[in-house]
Coordinates of C-alpha atoms in Angstrom, one line a residue:
Chain A
X1 CA -43.3 92.7 57.7
X2 CA -42.0 90.5 55.0
X3 CA -41.0 91.2 51.4
X4 CA -42.5 94.1 49.5
X5 CA -44.4 93.2 46.2
X6 CA -44.6 96.6 45.2
X7 CA -43.0 100.1 46.0
X8 CA -43.8 103.4 45.3
X9 CA -41.1 105.9 45.7
X10 CA -41.7 109.8 46.0
X11 CA -44.5 109.6 43.5
X12 CA -46.1 113.1 42.0
X13 CA -48.4 113.3 39.3
X14 CA -50.5 116.3 38.1
X15 CA -53.1 117.1 35.4
X16 CA -52.1 120.4 34.2
X17 CA -51.6 122.7 37.3
X18 CA -53.8 120.4 39.3
X19 CA -51.7 118.4 41.8
X20 CA -53.4 114.9 42.1
X21 CA -50.5 113.0 44.1
X22 CA -48.0 114.9 46.2
X23 CA -44.6 113.0 47.0
X24 CA -46.1 109.6 47.8
X25 CA -44.2 106.6 49.2
X26 CA -45.8 103.4 50.2
X27 CA -45.2 99.5 50.0
X28 CA -47.3 96.7 49.0
X29 CA -46.6 93.7 51.0
X30 CA -46.3 90.3 49.3
X31 CA -48.9 87.9 49.9
X32 CA -51.4 90.4 51.6
X33 CA -54.6 92.1 50.6
X34 CA -53.9 95.8 50.4
X35 CA -57.0 98.3 50.2
X36 CA -56.8 101.7 49.0
X37 CA -59.5 104.0 50.7
X38 CA -60.2 107.7 50.7
X39 CA -63.1 110.2 49.6
X40 CA -63.8 111.2 46.0
X41 CA -61.2 113.0 44.4
X42 CA -58.4 112.1 46.9
X43 CA -56.2 110.7 44.2
X44 CA -56.9 106.9 44.7
X45 CA -57.9 106.3 41.1
X46 CA -54.8 108.3 39.8
X47 CA -52.7 106.0 42.2
X48 CA -54.3 102.9 40.9
X49 CA -53.7 104.0 37.1
X50 CA -50.0 104.7 37.8
X51 CA -49.6 101.5 39.7
X52 CA -51.2 99.4 36.8
X53 CA -49.2 101.4 34.0
X54 CA -52.2 103.1 32.5
X55 CA -50.6 106.5 33.6
X56 CA -47.0 107.6 33.5
X57 CA -45.7 109.3 36.8
X58 CA -44.8 112.9 36.5
X59 CA -42.0 112.4 39.1
X60 CA -40.8 109.4 41.4
X61 CA -41.1 105.7 40.2
X62 CA -42.8 102.6 41.1
X63 CA -41.0 99.2 41.4
X64 CA -42.3 95.6 40.9
X65 CA -39.9 93.6 42.9
X66 CA -37.0 96.0 42.5
X67 CA -37.7 96.5 38.9
X68 CA -39.0 99.7 37.6
X69 CA -42.3 99.3 35.8
X70 CA -41.5 102.3 33.6
X71 CA -38.9 100.4 31.9
X72 CA -41.1 97.4 31.5
X73 CA -43.1 96.7 28.1
X74 CA -46.7 96.1 28.6
X75 CA -46.4 92.5 27.7
X76 CA -43.8 92.0 30.4
X77 CA -46.0 93.8 33.0
X78 CA -49.2 91.7 32.1
X79 CA -47.1 88.5 32.6
X80 CA -46.5 89.6 36.1
X81 CA -49.5 91.8 37.1
X82 CA -53.3 91.1 36.4
X83 CA -55.7 93.8 36.7
X84 CA -59.5 93.8 36.7
X85 CA -61.0 97.2 35.7
X86 CA -64.2 98.8 37.0
X87 CA -66.0 98.9 33.9
X88 CA -65.7 96.2 31.3
X89 CA -67.4 95.0 28.1
X90 CA -67.5 91.9 25.9
X91 CA -69.4 91.0 22.8
X92 CA -72.6 89.4 24.1
X93 CA -72.3 86.1 22.1
X94 CA -68.9 85.4 23.4
X95 CA -68.9 82.4 25.6
X96 CA -67.4 82.5 29.1
X97 CA -64.6 80.0 28.3
X98 CA -63.4 81.9 25.2
X99 CA -63.5 85.1 27.2
X100 CA -61.4 83.6 29.9
X101 CA -59.0 82.1 27.4
X102 CA -58.1 85.7 26.4
X103 CA -56.4 86.1 29.6
X104 CA -53.7 83.8 28.2
X105 CA -52.8 86.7 25.5
X106 CA -49.7 88.0 27.3
X107 CA -48.1 84.3 27.2
X108 CA -49.1 83.5 23.8
X109 CA -47.2 84.3 20.5
X110 CA -48.9 86.4 18.0
X111 CA -49.7 83.5 15.7
X112 CA -49.6 80.4 17.9
X113 CA -52.3 78.1 19.0
X114 CA -53.3 77.0 22.4
X115 CA -50.6 75.4 24.6
X116 CA -51.4 72.8 27.2
X117 CA -50.5 75.3 29.7
X118 CA -53.1 77.6 28.2
X119 CA -56.0 75.1 28.7
X120 CA -54.7 74.1 32.2
X121 CA -54.9 77.4 33.5
X122 CA -58.2 78.1 31.8
X123 CA -59.6 75.2 33.4
X124 CA -58.2 76.3 36.8
X125 CA -59.6 80.0 36.4
X126 CA -62.9 78.3 35.6
X127 CA -63.0 76.1 38.9
X128 CA -61.6 78.5 41.2
X129 CA -64.3 81.2 40.2
X130 CA -67.0 78.4 40.2
X131 CA -67.7 78.8 36.5
X132 CA -67.1 75.4 35.1
X133 CA -70.8 74.8 34.7
X134 CA -71.1 78.3 32.9
X135 CA -68.2 77.7 30.4
X136 CA -70.4 77.5 27.4
X137 CA -72.8 80.3 28.3
X138 CA -72.8 83.6 26.4
X139 CA -71.5 86.6 28.4
X140 CA -74.6 88.4 27.6
X141 CA -76.8 85.8 29.3
X142 CA -75.0 86.2 32.9
X143 CA -76.0 88.0 35.9
X144 CA -73.8 90.6 37.2
X145 CA -72.2 88.6 39.8
X146 CA -71.3 85.9 37.4
X147 CA -69.8 88.4 34.8
X148 CA -67.4 90.0 37.4
X149 CA -66.4 86.6 38.3
X150 CA -65.6 86.0 34.6
X151 CA -63.5 89.1 34.5
X152 CA -61.7 87.8 37.5
X153 CA -61.1 84.5 36.0
X154 CA -59.8 86.2 32.9
X155 CA -57.2 87.8 35.2
X156 CA -56.4 84.6 37.0
X157 CA -55.7 83.0 33.7
X158 CA -52.9 85.4 33.3
X159 CA -51.2 83.6 35.9
X160 CA -49.7 86.4 37.9
X161 CA -48.6 86.7 41.6
X162 CA -50.2 90.0 41.8
X163 CA -53.8 91.0 41.2
X164 CA -55.2 94.6 41.2
X165 CA -59.0 95.1 41.4
X166 CA -60.7 98.6 40.8
X167 CA -63.7 98.8 43.0
X168 CA -64.8 95.2 42.2
X169 CA -68.1 95.3 44.0
X170 CA -69.7 98.3 42.4
X171 CA -72.9 97.8 40.5
X172 CA -73.6 94.6 42.5
X173 CA -75.9 94.0 45.3
X174 CA -74.9 92.8 48.7
X175 CA -75.0 89.1 48.1
X176 CA -72.6 89.4 45.0
X177 CA -70.4 91.9 46.7
X178 CA -69.8 89.4 49.4
X179 CA -69.5 86.7 47.0
X180 CA -66.7 88.6 45.2
X181 CA -64.9 89.6 48.2
X182 CA -64.9 85.9 49.6
X183 CA -63.4 84.9 46.2
X184 CA -60.7 87.6 46.5
X185 CA -60.0 86.5 50.0
X186 CA -59.6 82.9 48.8
X187 CA -57.3 83.8 46.0
X188 CA -55.0 85.4 48.6
X189 CA -55.1 82.8 51.3
X190 CA -55.2 79.7 49.0
X191 CA -53.1 80.9 46.0
X192 CA -51.0 83.3 47.8
X193 CA -51.7 86.1 45.3
X194 CA -50.7 89.6 46.3
X195 CA -54.0 91.7 46.0
X196 CA -54.4 95.5 45.8
X197 CA -57.9 96.9 45.6
X198 CA -59.8 100.0 45.6
X199 CA -63.1 99.7 47.8
X200 CA -65.6 102.3 48.7
X201 CA -67.4 100.2 51.5
X202 CA -65.4 100.9 54.8
X203 CA -66.4 98.0 56.7
X204 CA -65.8 95.4 53.7
X205 CA -62.3 97.1 53.7
X206 CA -61.8 96.4 57.3
X207 CA -63.1 92.9 57.1
X208 CA -61.2 91.8 53.9
X209 CA -58.0 93.6 54.1
X210 CA -54.7 93.0 55.8
X211 CA -53.6 96.4 55.1
X212 CA -55.1 99.8 54.3
X213 CA -53.8 102.8 52.6
X214 CA -55.8 105.9 53.3
X215 CA -55.4 108.8 50.9
X216 CA -56.2 112.3 51.5
X217 CA -55.5 115.2 49.1
X218 CA -53.0 113.4 47.2
X219 CA -51.0 112.1 50.2
X220 CA -51.0 108.9 52.4
X221 CA -53.0 110.1 55.6
X222 CA -53.6 106.5 57.0
X223 CA -51.6 103.3 56.4
X224 CA -51.5 99.9 58.5
X225 CA -53.7 97.2 59.9
X226 CA -57.2 98.4 59.4
X227 CA -58.3 97.0 63.0
X228 CA -55.5 99.4 64.5
X229 CA -55.7 102.5 62.1
X230 CA -59.4 102.7 61.7
X231 CA -60.6 105.2 64.4
X232 CA -63.3 107.9 64.5
X233 CA -60.2 110.4 63.8
X234 CA -58.8 108.8 61.2
X235 CA -62.3 108.4 59.4
X236 CA -62.6 112.2 59.9
X237 CA -59.5 113.0 58.2
X238 CA -60.1 110.8 55.3
X239 CA -63.7 111.6 54.7
X240 CA -64.2 114.8 56.4
X241 CA -67.2 113.4 58.5
X242 CA -67.4 112.3 62.3
X243 CA -68.3 108.4 62.3
X244 CA -68.6 106.0 65.4
X245 CA -66.6 102.9 65.5
X246 CA -68.1 100.0 67.4
X247 CA -66.3 96.9 68.5
X248 CA -68.3 93.7 67.8
X249 CA -66.8 90.2 68.6
X250 CA -63.3 92.0 68.6
X251 CA -63.8 93.3 65.1
X252 CA -64.4 97.1 64.2
X253 CA -67.5 98.4 62.7
X254 CA -68.0 101.8 61.4
X255 CA -71.3 103.3 61.9
X256 CA -72.1 104.6 58.4
X257 CA -75.6 105.1 58.8
X258 CA -75.4 108.1 61.0
X259 CA -73.2 111.2 62.0
X260 CA -71.8 111.2 65.5
Chain B
X1 CA -78.7 68.8 45.4
X2 CA -81.6 69.9 43.5
X3 CA -79.7 73.2 42.5
X4 CA -76.6 70.9 41.4
X5 CA -78.9 69.1 39.1
X6 CA -80.4 72.3 37.6
X7 CA -76.9 73.7 37.1
X8 CA -76.0 70.5 35.1
X9 CA -79.2 70.8 33.1
X10 CA -78.2 74.3 32.0
X11 CA -74.8 73.6 31.3
X12 CA -76.2 70.9 28.8
X13 CA -78.5 73.3 27.4
X14 CA -75.4 75.5 26.8
X15 CA -73.6 72.7 25.1
X16 CA -76.6 71.8 22.7
X17 CA -77.0 75.7 21.9
X18 CA -73.3 75.8 21.0
X19 CA -73.4 72.7 18.9
X20 CA -76.4 73.8 16.9
X21 CA -74.7 77.3 16.4
X22 CA -71.6 75.5 15.0
X23 CA -73.9 73.4 12.8
X24 CA -75.8 76.4 11.4
X25 CA -72.5 78.3 10.9
X26 CA -71.2 75.4 8.8
X27 CA -74.6 75.5 6.9
X28 CA -74.2 79.4 6.5
X29 CA -70.7 79.0 5.2
X30 CA -71.7 76.2 2.6
X31 CA -74.9 78.2 1.4
X32 CA -73.0 81.3 0.7
X33 CA -70.1 79.6 -1.4
X34 CA -73.0 77.7 -3.2
X35 CA -74.5 81.1 -3.9
X36 CA -71.3 82.7 -5.0
X37 CA -70.8 80.1 -7.6
X38 CA -74.3 79.9 -8.8
X39 CA -74.3 83.9 -9.0
X40 CA -71.3 83.5 -10.9
X41 CA -72.6 81.2 -13.6
X42 CA -75.8 83.2 -13.9
X43 CA -73.7 86.5 -14.4
X44 CA -71.5 85.0 -16.9
X45 CA -74.5 84.2 -18.9
X46 CA -76.4 87.5 -18.7
X47 CA -76.4 89.5 -21.9
X48 CA -76.7 88.9 -25.7
X49 CA -74.2 86.0 -25.8
X50 CA -75.5 83.1 -24.1
X51 CA -73.7 79.7 -23.6
X52 CA -74.4 76.5 -21.8
X53 CA -72.5 75.3 -18.9
X54 CA -71.0 72.7 -20.9
X55 CA -70.1 74.9 -23.8
X56 CA -68.6 77.3 -21.3
X57 CA -66.5 74.6 -19.4
X58 CA -65.2 73.1 -23.0
X59 CA -64.7 76.6 -24.3
X60 CA -62.5 77.4 -21.3
X61 CA -60.6 74.3 -20.8
X62 CA -60.8 72.3 -23.6
X63 CA -61.1 73.7 -27.1
X64 CA -61.5 77.4 -28.6
X65 CA -64.9 78.8 -28.9
X66 CA -65.4 82.4 -30.1
X67 CA -68.3 83.0 -28.0
X68 CA -66.8 81.8 -25.0
X69 CA -63.6 83.8 -25.7
X70 CA -65.8 86.9 -25.9
X71 CA -67.4 86.2 -22.7
X72 CA -64.0 85.3 -21.2
X73 CA -62.6 88.8 -22.2
X74 CA -65.5 91.0 -21.4
X75 CA -67.6 89.3 -18.7
X76 CA -65.0 87.5 -16.6
X77 CA -62.8 90.5 -15.6
X78 CA -65.8 92.6 -14.7
X79 CA -67.2 89.7 -12.5
X80 CA -63.8 88.8 -11.0
X81 CA -63.5 92.7 -10.1
X82 CA -67.0 92.8 -8.4
X83 CA -66.2 89.8 -6.3
X84 CA -62.9 91.0 -5.2
X85 CA -64.0 94.7 -4.6
X86 CA -67.0 93.3 -2.8
X87 CA -65.0 91.0 -0.4
X88 CA -62.3 93.9 -0.1
X89 CA -64.8 96.7 0.9
X90 CA -66.8 94.2 3.3
X91 CA -63.7 93.1 5.1
X92 CA -62.7 96.8 5.3
X93 CA -66.1 97.6 7.1
X94 CA -65.4 94.8 9.6
X95 CA -61.9 96.3 10.5
X96 CA -63.3 99.7 10.5
X97 CA -65.9 98.7 12.9
X98 CA -63.6 97.0 15.3
X99 CA -61.3 99.9 15.3
X100 CA -63.7 102.6 15.8
X101 CA -65.8 100.4 18.1
X102 CA -68.8 101.7 16.1
X103 CA -71.2 99.3 14.3
X104 CA -72.0 102.0 11.9
X105 CA -68.7 102.5 10.5
X106 CA -68.4 102.0 6.8
X107 CA -65.7 102.9 4.6
X108 CA -68.2 104.6 2.1
X109 CA -70.1 106.5 4.6
X110 CA -67.1 107.8 6.7
X111 CA -65.3 109.2 3.6
X112 CA -62.5 106.8 3.3
X113 CA -63.5 105.7 -0.3
X114 CA -64.4 109.2 -1.6
X115 CA -60.7 110.4 -0.2
X116 CA -59.3 107.5 -2.1
X117 CA -61.5 108.2 -5.2
X118 CA -60.4 111.7 -5.2
X119 CA -56.7 110.8 -5.2
X120 CA -57.2 108.5 -8.0
X121 CA -59.4 110.8 -10.0
X122 CA -56.5 113.4 -9.7
X123 CA -54.0 111.2 -11.1
X124 CA -56.2 110.0 -13.9
X125 CA -57.0 113.7 -14.9
X126 CA -54.0 115.5 -14.1
X127 CA -51.0 112.9 -14.3
X128 CA -52.1 110.3 -16.7
X129 CA -48.6 108.9 -17.1
X130 CA -48.6 108.1 -13.4
X131 CA -51.6 105.7 -14.2
X132 CA -49.6 102.6 -12.8
X133 CA -49.4 104.3 -9.4
X134 CA -53.1 105.0 -9.0
X135 CA -53.6 102.1 -6.5
X136 CA -50.8 103.7 -4.1
X137 CA -52.1 107.1 -4.7
X138 CA -55.6 106.0 -3.9
X139 CA -54.2 104.5 -0.6
X140 CA -52.8 107.9 0.4
X141 CA -56.0 109.4 -0.4
X142 CA -57.7 107.1 1.9
X143 CA -55.2 107.4 4.8
X144 CA -55.7 111.3 4.7
X145 CA -59.5 110.9 4.7
X146 CA -59.1 108.6 7.7
X147 CA -56.8 110.9 9.5
X148 CA -59.0 113.7 8.9
X149 CA -62.2 112.0 10.3
X150 CA -60.4 110.7 13.1
X151 CA -58.8 113.9 14.2
X152 CA -61.8 116.0 13.4
X153 CA -64.2 113.7 15.5
X154 CA -61.8 113.3 18.6
X155 CA -62.9 115.1 21.6
X156 CA -61.2 113.3 24.4
X157 CA -62.6 110.0 22.9
X158 CA -64.6 109.0 20.0
X159 CA -68.2 109.1 20.0
X160 CA -69.9 106.8 17.3
X161 CA -72.1 109.6 16.3
X162 CA -69.5 112.1 15.8
X163 CA -67.6 109.8 13.7
X164 CA -70.5 109.3 11.3
X165 CA -71.4 112.9 11.1
X166 CA -67.8 114.0 10.6
X167 CA -67.3 111.0 8.0
X168 CA -70.3 112.2 6.2
X169 CA -69.2 115.8 6.1
X170 CA -65.8 114.6 4.9
X171 CA -67.4 112.3 2.4
X172 CA -69.3 115.2 0.8
X173 CA -66.4 117.3 0.5
X174 CA -64.2 114.6 -1.5
X175 CA -67.1 113.5 -3.5
X176 CA -67.8 117.1 -4.5
X177 CA -64.3 117.7 -5.5
X178 CA -64.0 114.4 -7.4
X179 CA -67.0 115.8 -9.4
X180 CA -65.3 119.2 -9.9
X181 CA -62.1 117.5 -11.4
X182 CA -64.3 115.4 -13.5
X183 CA -66.2 118.3 -14.9
X184 CA -63.0 120.3 -15.3
X185 CA -61.4 117.5 -17.3
X186 CA -64.1 117.6 -19.7
X187 CA -65.8 114.7 -18.4
X188 CA -64.9 112.7 -21.3
X189 CA -61.8 111.0 -20.2
X190 CA -63.5 107.6 -19.4
X191 CA -61.0 106.9 -16.8
X192 CA -62.0 109.7 -14.5
X193 CA -65.7 109.3 -15.2
X194 CA -65.7 105.7 -14.5
X195 CA -64.2 106.2 -11.0
X196 CA -66.6 109.0 -10.2
X197 CA -69.7 107.1 -11.5
X198 CA -68.5 103.7 -10.3
X199 CA -68.6 102.2 -13.7
X200 CA -67.0 98.8 -14.2
X201 CA -68.2 98.1 -17.6
X202 CA -65.0 98.5 -19.5
X203 CA -62.8 96.6 -17.0
X204 CA -60.3 94.3 -18.5
X205 CA -58.0 91.6 -17.3
X206 CA -55.3 94.1 -16.8
X207 CA -57.8 95.9 -13.9
X208 CA -57.9 92.4 -12.4
X209 CA -54.3 92.1 -12.4
X210 CA -53.9 95.6 -10.6
X211 CA -56.7 94.7 -8.1
X212 CA -55.6 91.1 -7.2
X213 CA -52.4 91.6 -5.5
X214 CA -53.4 94.4 -3.3
X215 CA -56.7 92.4 -2.3
X216 CA -54.8 89.5 -1.7
X217 CA -52.3 91.0 0.8
X218 CA -55.0 93.0 2.4
X219 CA -57.0 89.9 3.1
X220 CA -54.1 88.0 4.2
X221 CA -53.2 90.6 6.8
X222 CA -56.8 91.1 7.8
X223 CA -57.0 87.3 8.5
X224 CA -53.8 87.7 10.5
X225 CA -55.3 90.4 12.6
X226 CA -58.2 88.3 13.8
X227 CA -57.2 88.0 17.4
X228 CA -56.2 91.6 17.6
X229 CA -59.6 92.7 16.4
X230 CA -61.3 90.3 19.2
X231 CA -59.0 92.1 21.8
X232 CA -60.1 95.5 20.6
X233 CA -63.7 94.5 21.5
X234 CA -62.8 94.6 25.1
X235 CA -62.4 97.9 26.8
X236 CA -59.1 99.7 25.9
X237 CA -57.8 99.5 29.4
X238 CA -58.6 95.6 29.8
X239 CA -56.9 95.1 26.6
X240 CA -53.9 97.1 27.7
X241 CA -53.8 95.0 30.9
X242 CA -53.3 91.9 28.7
X243 CA -50.4 93.5 27.2
X244 CA -51.8 94.6 23.9
X245 CA -50.5 98.1 22.8
X246 CA -54.2 99.3 21.9
X247 CA -53.1 102.4 19.7
X248 CA -50.4 100.6 17.9
X249 CA -53.0 97.8 17.3
X250 CA -55.7 100.4 16.2
X251 CA -53.2 102.0 13.6
X252 CA -52.1 98.8 12.2
X253 CA -55.6 97.4 11.7
X254 CA -56.8 101.0 10.3
X255 CA -54.1 100.9 7.7
X256 CA -55.1 97.4 6.5
X257 CA -58.9 98.7 6.5
X258 CA -57.7 101.7 4.3
X259 CA -55.7 99.6 1.9
X260 CA -58.8 97.4 1.2
X261 CA -61.4 100.2 0.9
X262 CA -58.8 102.4 -1.2
X263 CA -57.7 99.9 -3.8
X264 CA -61.2 98.8 -4.7
X265 CA -62.3 102.5 -5.0
X266 CA -59.4 103.1 -7.4
X267 CA -60.9 100.4 -9.8
X268 CA -64.5 100.5 -9.1
X269 CA -65.1 103.8 -7.6
X270 CA -66.7 104.4 -4.3
X271 CA -68.9 101.8 -2.9
X272 CA -71.2 103.0 0.1
X273 CA -73.1 100.8 2.5
X274 CA -71.6 97.4 1.6
X275 CA -69.1 97.6 4.3
X276 CA -71.8 98.5 6.6
X277 CA -74.5 95.6 5.5
X278 CA -72.1 92.6 5.2
X279 CA -70.7 92.7 8.8
X280 CA -74.2 93.1 10.3
X281 CA -75.4 90.1 8.4
X282 CA -72.5 88.3 9.4
X283 CA -72.9 89.0 13.0
X284 CA -76.2 87.9 13.0
X285 CA -75.3 84.7 11.0
X286 CA -71.9 83.5 12.2
X287 CA -71.6 85.6 15.5
X288 CA -69.1 88.4 16.5
X289 CA -65.9 86.4 16.7
X290 CA -63.5 87.8 13.9
X291 CA -62.1 84.6 13.3
X292 CA -65.5 83.5 11.6
X293 CA -66.8 87.1 10.7
X294 CA -63.8 88.2 8.5
X295 CA -63.9 85.2 6.2
X296 CA -67.7 85.1 6.1
X297 CA -67.7 88.8 5.5
X298 CA -65.2 88.4 2.5
X299 CA -67.6 85.7 0.9
X300 CA -70.7 87.7 1.6
X301 CA -69.6 90.8 0.3
X302 CA -68.3 89.1 -2.9
X303 CA -71.9 87.6 -3.1
X304 CA -73.6 90.9 -2.5
X305 CA -71.6 93.0 -4.8
X306 CA -71.8 90.6 -7.6
X307 CA -75.6 90.5 -7.1
X308 CA -75.9 94.3 -7.1
X309 CA -73.7 94.6 -10.6
X310 CA -75.8 91.7 -12.1
X311 CA -78.9 93.5 -11.0
X312 CA -77.6 96.6 -12.5
X313 CA -76.8 94.9 -15.7
X314 CA -80.3 93.5 -16.1
X315 CA -82.7 95.8 -14.5
X316 CA -82.8 98.4 -17.4
X317 CA -81.4 96.7 -20.3
X318 CA -80.1 97.7 -22.6
X319 CA -78.7 100.4 -20.3
X320 CA -76.8 99.8 -17.1
X321 CA -77.1 100.8 -13.6
X322 CA -73.7 101.0 -11.9
X323 CA -73.3 98.5 -9.1
X324 CA -72.4 101.2 -6.4
X325 CA -75.7 102.8 -7.3
X326 CA -77.5 99.7 -6.8
X327 CA -75.6 99.3 -3.7
X328 CA -76.8 102.8 -2.4
X329 CA -80.3 102.1 -3.1
X330 CA -80.6 98.8 -1.3
X331 CA -78.0 100.2 1.5
X332 CA -79.6 103.4 2.3
X333 CA -82.8 101.9 4.0
X334 CA -80.9 99.4 5.6
X335 CA -78.6 101.8 7.2
X336 CA -81.7 103.9 8.4
X337 CA -83.0 100.7 10.1
X338 CA -79.8 99.8 11.6
X339 CA -79.6 103.6 13.0
X340 CA -83.1 103.3 14.3
X341 CA -82.4 100.2 16.2
X342 CA -79.1 101.5 17.7
X343 CA -80.9 104.5 19.0
X344 CA -83.4 102.0 20.9
X345 CA -80.6 100.4 22.4
X346 CA -79.0 103.6 23.7

C-alpha cells in the first residue's frame, strides 16, 4: 500500500474506569475511502472523536502525515482536515451560499474580507455538490438530502486533503443515502480526497469503501479490503449475529434481513 | 429538460426573494433611524418648557436661549442616557442569546443586571468615596452573576429552560439584596434608590460621560465579534471543525455582553425584557445574521427604551413612571408569548 495519511499509534482511551479503546494501532491510507464499522458501543464514535481532535487520547498518539495532531492548533488542523458531523444545525434564514462560505473560516484572518481564493472555492464546492441552483435558498427550505450536501460543501470549501464523515446517511431515505455516497465516492476518485467515514449499513460500506476497519470491544477486529475481509465469521465477531454473505456479480452482499 | 427549467425558475425565485429581503432590510433601517430622530425631538419637547424646532436649533448652535439651555442641561442627558442604555442592553441581549444558544436569554431575566445593580448599590451605600469606580464594580457584579447562572445551570450541557430558571432565582436573590441594602441605608440616599428603582430623572452630563466610553467600547467589540457570533450558531462540534475555539469564543463574547449590561445598570438600574424583545423583533425584520442583527438591535434598543422613558414621563404627569417599570409592563406579556411559541416548536 502507498503512503499513510493518518496513523494511529497505541491509542487508549477511557471514560473514568470504563476502557473504551484498548491500545489501538491503525493506518488510514492516502487517497482511499476507509470506513469504520462496528456494533453500538464498540468505540467507533470515540475513535472518530479522537481522530478529529474532539477528544484527547489517554495514551498513545495520532499522526497526520507524520505530525502529531495533539500538538496542532485547531486552526492548523482545520486547514488540513475537514469534518462533517452527524448532527448539524443552522439558522433557518441562512442561505446555502453563506453557509458554505463559512467553510472558509480557517483560512481567513479574523477581520479580513473575502479573498478571490475564498470565492473560487465556494463556487467549486457549490458545483461539485450540485447546489449551484440552490445558492440563494434558505437552509430551512431544503430537504434532508440537500441539507446534507450543504454540510459536505461547507467541508469542501475548507479545501483539505482529508475528509471525515460521521454517519453521513443517517436521517436520510435510501435515494438520498445513495446520492450522498455517490458524491463521497466522486470526491475520492475525482479530487483524490482521503475519506474516513463511519457507516452503519454493511452493504454500503462494502460497496463504497476501499478499506474497512471493524472495531469490537475497543480493539481492531477486522481490517482490510471489504471484499476480502467481510465473511460470516468476521461479521459474527463484529456484531454477534450470524449473517449470510452472498456473491452477486463478483461482489459480496450481506444478507441483513435474516439470521442464518 | 423540464426539470432543469424548473430548477432555473426556482433559482430565479430565490434571487427575487433575496433582493426583496435586502430592500426591506434597508427600509427597516431607514425607518428605525427616522423613528429615533423623531422620538428624540418629541422627547426633548415634553414637559413644562416647550420650544419649537427652530428655537431649539438656534439655541443650541447659534445664540444663547435660557429655555434651550435648561432643556439642554435637564432633558438632553436623560434622553442620551436612555438611548445609550437601551442600545447597550439590547446588544447585550443579542450576545447572550448567541453565547447561550437560547432565544429567551436576557441580561435582566437571567440576573446579570441585578448582580451588577447590587454591586453598584453596595458601592454607593457603603463606600461612596469609590463612586468613580462604580461602573467597574458593577461589571464585576455582572460577571459574578453570570458565572453563578452558568455554573448552577450546567448539567453536562446547558438546557435553555434551566438557564432561565436558575437566572430567575439568581435575579430574585440579587434584587432582594439590593432592596435590603437600600432600606438599611435609610432609603434616602438618592444614589442608592435611583439604581434600585431605575430612576433616570436626576441624570446629568456627568452620567453621560461615565456611560459613553464603556458603551462605545462595548459596541465596538460587539461589532467586531459579528462573525464569531454567526459561527456559534452552528453546532459546537461543527464550529470547532472550522478551527474555532468554542469555549474561548463563548467567554470572550460573554464578557462583552456582561460589560454592556452592567454599565447600563450602574447608570439607569436593571432593565428587564429589553434585551429579549429587541433581538426578536430584529430577527423578524432583518434576519438572524449578526452582521445586520447587532447594529439593528442597537438602534431599535435606543428607540424602544427612549420610548419607554418618554411614555413614563407623560403617562401620569406630574408624576413619573420609571422607564424600566414601563419596560417590564410591556415586556412581561411579550415574554409569555415567546415562551408559549417556543413550547409549541419543541
